[in-house]
CSV table of C-alpha atoms in Angstrom, one decimal:
chain,number,residue,atom,x,y,z
A,12,UNK,CA,10.2,2.1,9.7
A,13,UNK,CA,11.3,-1.5,9.8
A,14,UNK,CA,10.0,-3.4,12.7
A,15,UNK,CA,10.4,-7.1,11.8
A,16,UNK,CA,13.8,-6.7,13.8
A,17,UNK,CA,11.6,-6.2,16.8
A,18,UNK,CA,10.4,-9.9,17.0
A,19,UNK,CA,12.9,-10.8,19.9
A,20,UNK,CA,11.6,-7.9,21.8
A,21,UNK,CA,8.0,-9.1,21.1
A,22,UNK,CA,9.1,-12.4,22.6
A,23,UNK,CA,10.8,-10.9,25.8
A,24,UNK,CA,7.7,-8.6,26.3
A,25,UNK,CA,5.2,-11.4,26.1
A,26,UNK,CA,7.1,-13.4,28.6
A,27,UNK,CA,7.2,-10.3,30.9
A,28,UNK,CA,3.4,-9.4,30.3
A,29,UNK,CA,2.3,-13.1,30.4
A,30,UNK,CA,-1.1,-14.5,29.4
A,31,UNK,CA,-3.3,-12.3,31.7
A,32,UNK,CA,-4.2,-8.6,30.8
A,33,UNK,CA,-4.2,-5.7,33.2
A,34,UNK,CA,-6.9,-3.1,32.6
A,35,UNK,CA,-10.4,-3.2,33.9
A,36,UNK,CA,-12.7,-6.0,33.1
A,37,UNK,CA,-15.7,-4.1,31.8
A,38,UNK,CA,-18.1,-6.6,33.3
A,39,UNK,CA,-18.1,-7.3,37.0
A,40,UNK,CA,-18.5,-11.1,36.3
A,41,UNK,CA,-16.9,-11.5,33.1
A,42,UNK,CA,-17.1,-14.7,31.1
A,43,UNK,CA,-14.0,-15.3,29.1
A,44,UNK,CA,-15.9,-17.8,27.1
A,45,UNK,CA,-18.7,-15.5,25.9
A,46,UNK,CA,-18.6,-13.7,22.5
A,47,UNK,CA,-16.2,-10.5,22.1
A,48,UNK,CA,-18.1,-7.4,23.5
A,49,UNK,CA,-18.7,-4.6,21.2
A,50,UNK,CA,-16.7,-1.5,21.8
A,51,UNK,CA,-18.5,1.1,23.6
A,52,UNK,CA,-21.1,-1.1,25.3
A,53,UNK,CA,-22.2,0.2,28.4
A,54,UNK,CA,-23.9,-1.3,31.7
A,55,UNK,CA,-27.6,-1.2,31.3
A,56,UNK,CA,-27.6,-2.0,27.7
A,57,UNK,CA,-27.3,-5.2,25.5
A,58,UNK,CA,-24.0,-7.2,25.5
A,59,UNK,CA,-22.5,-8.8,22.5
A,60,UNK,CA,-25.0,-11.8,22.8
A,61,UNK,CA,-28.0,-9.5,23.0
A,62,UNK,CA,-29.0,-10.1,26.3
A,63,UNK,CA,-30.2,-7.1,28.4
A,64,UNK,CA,-28.0,-6.2,31.3
A,65,UNK,CA,-29.5,-4.8,34.4
A,66,UNK,CA,-28.9,-1.0,35.0
A,67,UNK,CA,-26.0,-0.4,37.6
A,68,UNK,CA,-27.0,1.6,40.4
A,69,UNK,CA,-25.4,5.2,40.5
A,70,UNK,CA,-22.8,5.6,43.2
A,71,UNK,CA,-19.8,7.6,44.2
A,72,UNK,CA,-16.9,5.2,43.2
A,73,UNK,CA,-14.4,6.7,45.4
A,74,UNK,CA,-16.4,6.5,48.5
A,75,UNK,CA,-15.5,3.3,50.9
A,76,UNK,CA,-16.2,2.4,54.4
A,77,UNK,CA,-14.8,4.8,57.1
A,78,UNK,CA,-12.1,3.1,59.4
A,79,UNK,CA,-13.4,2.7,63.0
A,80,UNK,CA,-11.1,3.4,65.7
A,81,UNK,CA,-7.3,3.0,65.9
A,82,UNK,CA,-5.5,0.1,64.3
A,83,UNK,CA,-5.0,-2.9,66.6
A,84,UNK,CA,-1.5,-3.8,67.4
A,85,UNK,CA,0.0,-6.4,64.8
A,86,UNK,CA,-0.7,-10.0,66.0
A,87,UNK,CA,-3.6,-8.7,68.3
A,88,UNK,CA,-6.6,-8.8,65.7
A,89,UNK,CA,-10.1,-8.7,67.3
A,90,UNK,CA,-11.9,-11.9,67.8
A,91,UNK,CA,-14.5,-12.7,65.3
A,92,UNK,CA,-13.0,-10.5,62.4
A,93,UNK,CA,-11.6,-11.6,59.0
A,94,UNK,CA,-8.3,-10.1,60.2
A,95,UNK,CA,-8.2,-12.6,63.1
A,96,UNK,CA,-9.0,-15.6,60.5
A,97,UNK,CA,-6.1,-14.3,58.4
A,98,UNK,CA,-3.9,-14.2,61.5
A,99,UNK,CA,-4.9,-17.9,62.4
A,100,UNK,CA,-4.2,-18.9,58.7
A,101,UNK,CA,-0.6,-17.4,59.1
A,102,UNK,CA,-0.7,-15.2,55.6
A,103,UNK,CA,-2.7,-12.7,53.7
A,104,UNK,CA,-3.7,-13.9,50.3
A,105,UNK,CA,-3.2,-11.3,47.6
A,106,UNK,CA,-4.7,-11.6,44.1
A,107,UNK,CA,-2.7,-9.8,41.4
A,108,UNK,CA,-1.1,-10.2,38.1
A,109,UNK,CA,2.6,-11.1,37.3
A,110,UNK,CA,2.7,-9.1,34.1
A,111,UNK,CA,2.2,-5.4,34.9
A,112,UNK,CA,5.7,-3.7,35.0
A,113,UNK,CA,6.2,-1.4,38.2
A,114,UNK,CA,2.8,-2.5,39.7
A,115,UNK,CA,3.0,-6.3,39.7
A,116,UNK,CA,5.5,-8.2,37.7
A,117,UNK,CA,7.7,-11.3,38.1
A,118,UNK,CA,11.3,-10.1,38.9
A,119,UNK,CA,13.2,-12.4,36.5
A,120,UNK,CA,16.2,-12.5,38.7
A,121,UNK,CA,14.5,-13.9,41.8
A,122,UNK,CA,11.2,-15.2,40.5
A,123,UNK,CA,9.2,-12.8,43.0
A,124,UNK,CA,6.2,-10.9,41.9
A,125,UNK,CA,6.8,-7.3,42.8
A,126,UNK,CA,5.7,-3.7,42.5
A,127,UNK,CA,3.5,-0.9,43.7
A,128,UNK,CA,0.4,-3.1,43.9
A,129,UNK,CA,2.2,-5.8,45.7
A,130,UNK,CA,3.6,-3.5,48.3
A,131,UNK,CA,0.0,-2.4,49.0
A,132,UNK,CA,-0.7,-6.1,50.0
A,133,UNK,CA,2.4,-6.0,52.0
A,134,UNK,CA,1.3,-3.0,54.0
A,135,UNK,CA,-1.7,-5.2,55.0
A,136,UNK,CA,0.3,-8.1,56.0
A,137,UNK,CA,2.7,-5.7,58.0
A,138,UNK,CA,-0.3,-4.4,59.9
A,139,UNK,CA,-1.9,-7.8,60.8
A,140,UNK,CA,1.5,-9.8,61.6
A,141,UNK,CA,3.9,-7.2,62.0
A,142,UNK,CA,5.8,-8.9,59.0
A,143,UNK,CA,5.1,-7.5,55.3
A,144,UNK,CA,6.4,-11.1,54.1
A,145,UNK,CA,3.6,-12.8,55.4
A,146,UNK,CA,2.0,-12.4,52.0
A,147,UNK,CA,0.9,-15.1,49.4
A,148,UNK,CA,0.7,-14.1,46.1
A,149,UNK,CA,-2.1,-15.7,43.8
A,150,UNK,CA,-1.7,-14.8,40.1
A,151,UNK,CA,-5.2,-14.3,38.7
A,152,UNK,CA,-6.3,-13.3,35.1
A,153,UNK,CA,-7.5,-9.8,34.8
A,154,UNK,CA,-10.9,-11.1,34.0
A,155,UNK,CA,-11.3,-13.1,37.1
A,156,UNK,CA,-10.5,-10.4,39.7
A,157,UNK,CA,-14.0,-10.1,40.9
A,158,UNK,CA,-14.7,-13.6,40.6
A,159,UNK,CA,-11.6,-14.4,42.8
A,160,UNK,CA,-13.0,-12.2,45.5
A,161,UNK,CA,-16.4,-13.7,45.4
A,162,UNK,CA,-15.2,-17.3,45.5
A,163,UNK,CA,-13.1,-16.5,48.5
A,164,UNK,CA,-9.9,-17.6,46.6
A,165,UNK,CA,-8.2,-14.2,47.7
A,166,UNK,CA,-8.5,-11.9,50.7
A,167,UNK,CA,-8.2,-8.9,48.5
A,168,UNK,CA,-7.2,-7.9,45.0
A,169,UNK,CA,-4.6,-5.1,44.1
A,170,UNK,CA,-4.1,-5.2,40.4
A,171,UNK,CA,-4.4,-1.8,38.7
A,172,UNK,CA,-8.2,-2.4,39.3
A,173,UNK,CA,-10.3,0.6,38.5
A,174,UNK,CA,-13.1,1.2,40.8
A,175,UNK,CA,-16.7,1.7,39.3
A,176,UNK,CA,-20.2,1.4,40.3
A,177,UNK,CA,-20.6,-2.0,38.3
A,178,UNK,CA,-17.9,-3.6,40.2
A,179,UNK,CA,-19.2,-2.3,43.5
A,180,UNK,CA,-22.3,-4.3,42.9
A,181,UNK,CA,-20.3,-7.4,43.6
A,182,UNK,CA,-17.5,-6.4,45.7
A,183,UNK,CA,-16.5,-3.7,48.3
A,184,UNK,CA,-13.5,-1.6,47.5
A,185,UNK,CA,-10.8,0.1,49.7
A,186,UNK,CA,-10.4,3.9,49.4
A,187,UNK,CA,-8.4,4.9,46.3
A,188,UNK,CA,-4.7,4.3,46.6
A,189,UNK,CA,-3.7,5.5,42.9
A,190,UNK,CA,-5.1,7.5,40.3
A,191,UNK,CA,-4.4,6.5,36.6
A,192,UNK,CA,-6.0,7.2,33.3
A,193,UNK,CA,-6.2,5.8,29.9
A,194,UNK,CA,-3.7,7.0,27.2
A,195,UNK,CA,-2.5,5.6,23.9
A,196,UNK,CA,0.9,3.9,23.0
A,197,UNK,CA,1.9,4.6,19.2
A,198,UNK,CA,4.9,4.0,17.0
A,199,UNK,CA,7.7,6.4,17.7
A,200,UNK,CA,7.3,8.1,14.1
A,201,UNK,CA,3.6,8.6,14.6
A,202,UNK,CA,2.5,12.2,14.0
A,203,UNK,CA,-0.7,11.7,16.0
A,204,UNK,CA,-0.9,13.7,19.2
A,205,UNK,CA,-4.1,12.2,20.8
A,206,UNK,CA,-6.5,9.3,20.1
A,207,UNK,CA,-8.9,11.6,18.4
A,208,UNK,CA,-6.4,11.9,15.6
A,209,UNK,CA,-6.4,8.2,15.0
A,210,UNK,CA,-9.6,7.9,13.1
A,211,UNK,CA,-9.7,4.7,11.1
A,212,UNK,CA,-6.5,3.4,12.8
A,213,UNK,CA,-6.6,-0.1,14.4
A,214,UNK,CA,-6.2,0.4,18.3
A,215,UNK,CA,-5.8,-2.6,20.4
A,216,UNK,CA,-7.1,-3.4,23.9
A,217,UNK,CA,-7.8,-6.7,25.9
A,218,UNK,CA,-11.0,-8.5,25.5
A,219,UNK,CA,-13.6,-7.5,28.0
A,220,UNK,CA,-11.7,-4.5,29.2
A,221,UNK,CA,-12.9,-1.1,30.1
A,222,UNK,CA,-10.0,0.2,27.7
A,223,UNK,CA,-11.7,-1.6,24.8
A,224,UNK,CA,-15.1,-0.2,25.5
A,225,UNK,CA,-13.5,3.4,25.6
A,226,UNK,CA,-12.1,3.1,22.3
A,227,UNK,CA,-15.5,2.8,20.9
A,228,UNK,CA,-16.5,6.1,22.6
A,229,UNK,CA,-13.9,8.2,21.1
A,230,UNK,CA,-15.2,11.3,19.1
A,231,UNK,CA,-13.5,11.2,15.8
A,232,UNK,CA,-14.9,10.6,12.1
A,233,UNK,CA,-14.0,8.0,11.1
A,234,UNK,CA,-13.8,6.3,14.6
A,235,UNK,CA,-10.8,4.4,15.5
A,236,UNK,CA,-11.1,0.6,14.9
A,237,UNK,CA,-11.3,-1.4,18.3
A,238,UNK,CA,-9.2,-4.5,18.1
A,239,UNK,CA,-9.5,-7.2,20.7
A,240,UNK,CA,-6.8,-9.5,21.9
A,241,UNK,CA,-6.7,-11.9,24.9
A,242,UNK,CA,-4.3,-9.7,26.9
A,243,UNK,CA,-2.1,-6.5,26.6
A,244,UNK,CA,0.9,-8.8,26.1
A,245,UNK,CA,-0.8,-9.9,23.0
A,246,UNK,CA,-1.7,-6.5,22.1
A,247,UNK,CA,2.0,-5.5,22.3
A,248,UNK,CA,3.3,-8.4,20.1
A,249,UNK,CA,0.5,-7.4,17.6
A,250,UNK,CA,1.6,-3.9,17.7
A,251,UNK,CA,5.2,-4.8,17.2
A,252,UNK,CA,4.2,-7.0,14.2
A,253,UNK,CA,2.3,-4.2,12.7
A,254,UNK,CA,-1.0,-5.9,13.1
A,255,UNK,CA,-2.4,-3.0,14.9
A,256,UNK,CA,-1.3,0.9,14.8
A,257,UNK,CA,-1.6,1.5,18.6
A,258,UNK,CA,-2.7,0.2,22.0
A,259,UNK,CA,-4.8,2.0,24.5
A,260,UNK,CA,-5.1,1.3,28.2
A,261,UNK,CA,-4.3,2.7,31.6
A,262,UNK,CA,-1.1,5.0,31.4
A,263,UNK,CA,0.4,3.0,34.3
A,264,UNK,CA,0.4,-0.1,32.1
A,265,UNK,CA,1.5,1.7,28.8
A,266,UNK,CA,4.5,3.2,30.7
A,267,UNK,CA,5.6,-0.5,31.3
A,268,UNK,CA,5.3,-1.1,27.7
A,269,UNK,CA,7.1,2.0,26.5
A,270,UNK,CA,9.9,1.1,28.7
A,271,UNK,CA,10.3,-2.2,26.9
A,272,UNK,CA,10.0,-0.9,23.3
A,273,UNK,CA,12.3,1.7,22.1
A,274,UNK,CA,10.2,2.1,19.0
A,275,UNK,CA,7.1,3.1,21.0
A,276,UNK,CA,5.9,6.3,22.6
A,277,UNK,CA,2.8,7.2,24.9
A,278,UNK,CA,0.8,10.3,23.5
A,279,UNK,CA,-2.1,12.5,24.5
A,280,UNK,CA,-3.7,13.5,27.5
A,281,UNK,CA,-5.9,11.0,29.9
A,282,UNK,CA,-9.0,10.2,28.1
A,283,UNK,CA,-10.5,8.7,31.3
A,284,UNK,CA,-10.1,8.8,35.0
A,285,UNK,CA,-9.1,5.3,36.6
A,286,UNK,CA,-8.9,5.4,40.2
A,287,UNK,CA,-7.6,2.2,41.7
A,288,UNK,CA,-8.7,0.3,44.8
A,289,UNK,CA,-8.4,-2.9,46.5
A,290,UNK,CA,-11.3,-5.3,45.9
A,291,UNK,CA,-12.6,-7.1,49.0
A,292,UNK,CA,-15.5,-9.3,49.8
A,293,UNK,CA,-18.7,-7.6,50.9
A,294,UNK,CA,-19.0,-10.3,53.6
A,295,UNK,CA,-16.1,-8.8,55.5
A,296,UNK,CA,-16.7,-5.1,55.8
A,297,UNK,CA,-14.7,-4.8,59.0
A,298,UNK,CA,-11.7,-5.9,56.7
A,299,UNK,CA,-12.3,-3.1,54.2
A,300,UNK,CA,-12.6,-0.7,57.2
A,301,UNK,CA,-9.2,-2.3,58.5
A,302,UNK,CA,-7.4,-1.8,55.1
A,303,UNK,CA,-8.6,1.7,54.8
A,304,UNK,CA,-7.1,2.4,58.1
A,305,UNK,CA,-3.9,0.9,56.9
A,306,UNK,CA,-4.0,3.1,53.8
A,307,UNK,CA,-4.9,6.3,55.8
A,308,UNK,CA,-1.8,5.6,58.1
A,309,UNK,CA,0.4,5.0,55.0
A,310,UNK,CA,-0.7,8.4,53.6
A,311,UNK,CA,0.2,10.2,56.9
A,312,UNK,CA,3.5,8.4,57.7
A,313,UNK,CA,5.1,8.8,54.4
A,314,UNK,CA,4.8,5.1,53.5
A,315,UNK,CA,2.7,5.6,50.4
A,316,UNK,CA,5.2,8.3,49.1
A,317,UNK,CA,8.1,6.1,49.8
A,318,UNK,CA,6.4,3.1,47.9
A,319,UNK,CA,5.6,5.5,44.9
A,320,UNK,CA,9.3,6.8,44.7
A,321,UNK,CA,10.5,3.2,44.8
A,322,UNK,CA,8.5,1.9,42.0
A,323,UNK,CA,7.4,4.9,39.9
A,324,UNK,CA,10.4,7.3,40.4
A,325,UNK,CA,10.7,11.0,40.9
A,326,UNK,CA,9.0,12.9,43.8
A,327,UNK,CA,5.9,11.5,44.9
A,328,UNK,CA,2.8,13.5,44.5
A,329,UNK,CA,0.2,13.9,47.0
A,330,UNK,CA,-1.5,10.4,47.4
A,331,UNK,CA,-5.4,10.4,46.5
A,332,UNK,CA,-7.4,11.8,49.5
A,333,UNK,CA,-9.7,9.0,50.9
A,334,UNK,CA,-13.4,9.6,50.6
A,335,UNK,CA,-15.8,7.7,52.8
A,336,UNK,CA,-19.6,6.8,52.7
């Protein structure tokens, strides 16, 4: 198939996906200046520099802090809480990307960052202020999501961010608000039905992402060849220029890519489970409980379902059930 004609599409998609990647950073405090990690590296082992990492404590990644009592009325946040500080400041600061179509991408017509993840932040702003527009978007790199919370640059992160035990060492997470899973994007004429049928093929993922790690864990002989790029936008350009044979990351992100490239398709079943939560500072457990109460209300009053149908289309499934510790 001739694909050189896709160069203009690659440019457009690169602009839409921007410089930041989307899938999970595999290290809680990923250093973009460090050497490229080896695919399949796991917590508790050695990283690409040979340095031994401490073992990650086991946990139930889906379990979050239980809400306490009813939500306070908008504008009436309890004194001494982080919600009161946000109210005093006048806005919720949400960390997210501007390049994940359907979840958090910049609208080319009005310049606003919008999507499913952004609306999760808007629900929190509505609960605090009675106004969902009291939300400041701070665009952050996918490899800086945990760091943005640790440094206090944002109140919370909603950015197709997988909750796992490694990240929970550094930050708290809300209850799960979306269940995704890793799949593979291939050329339209590919005969492969799953990633296991792509032994020896070059599969791209963002440097430092859990998606990159997972490619190295695929059980095939020969195994697929993991190719690292700075972002998934770069992966898509490489894919369209025949530098790689496929891209693998969360199905939510691949859906946006597929929508942009008529010569691509997503194949196979999910090879991982990727539960999304909002990352919040461990210094503000009352804020995590508050956010969980907001999410619980959205499940019960239909707001979650309306948000799903607005951005993802079709009839909304049941939202992920909250689990608490």
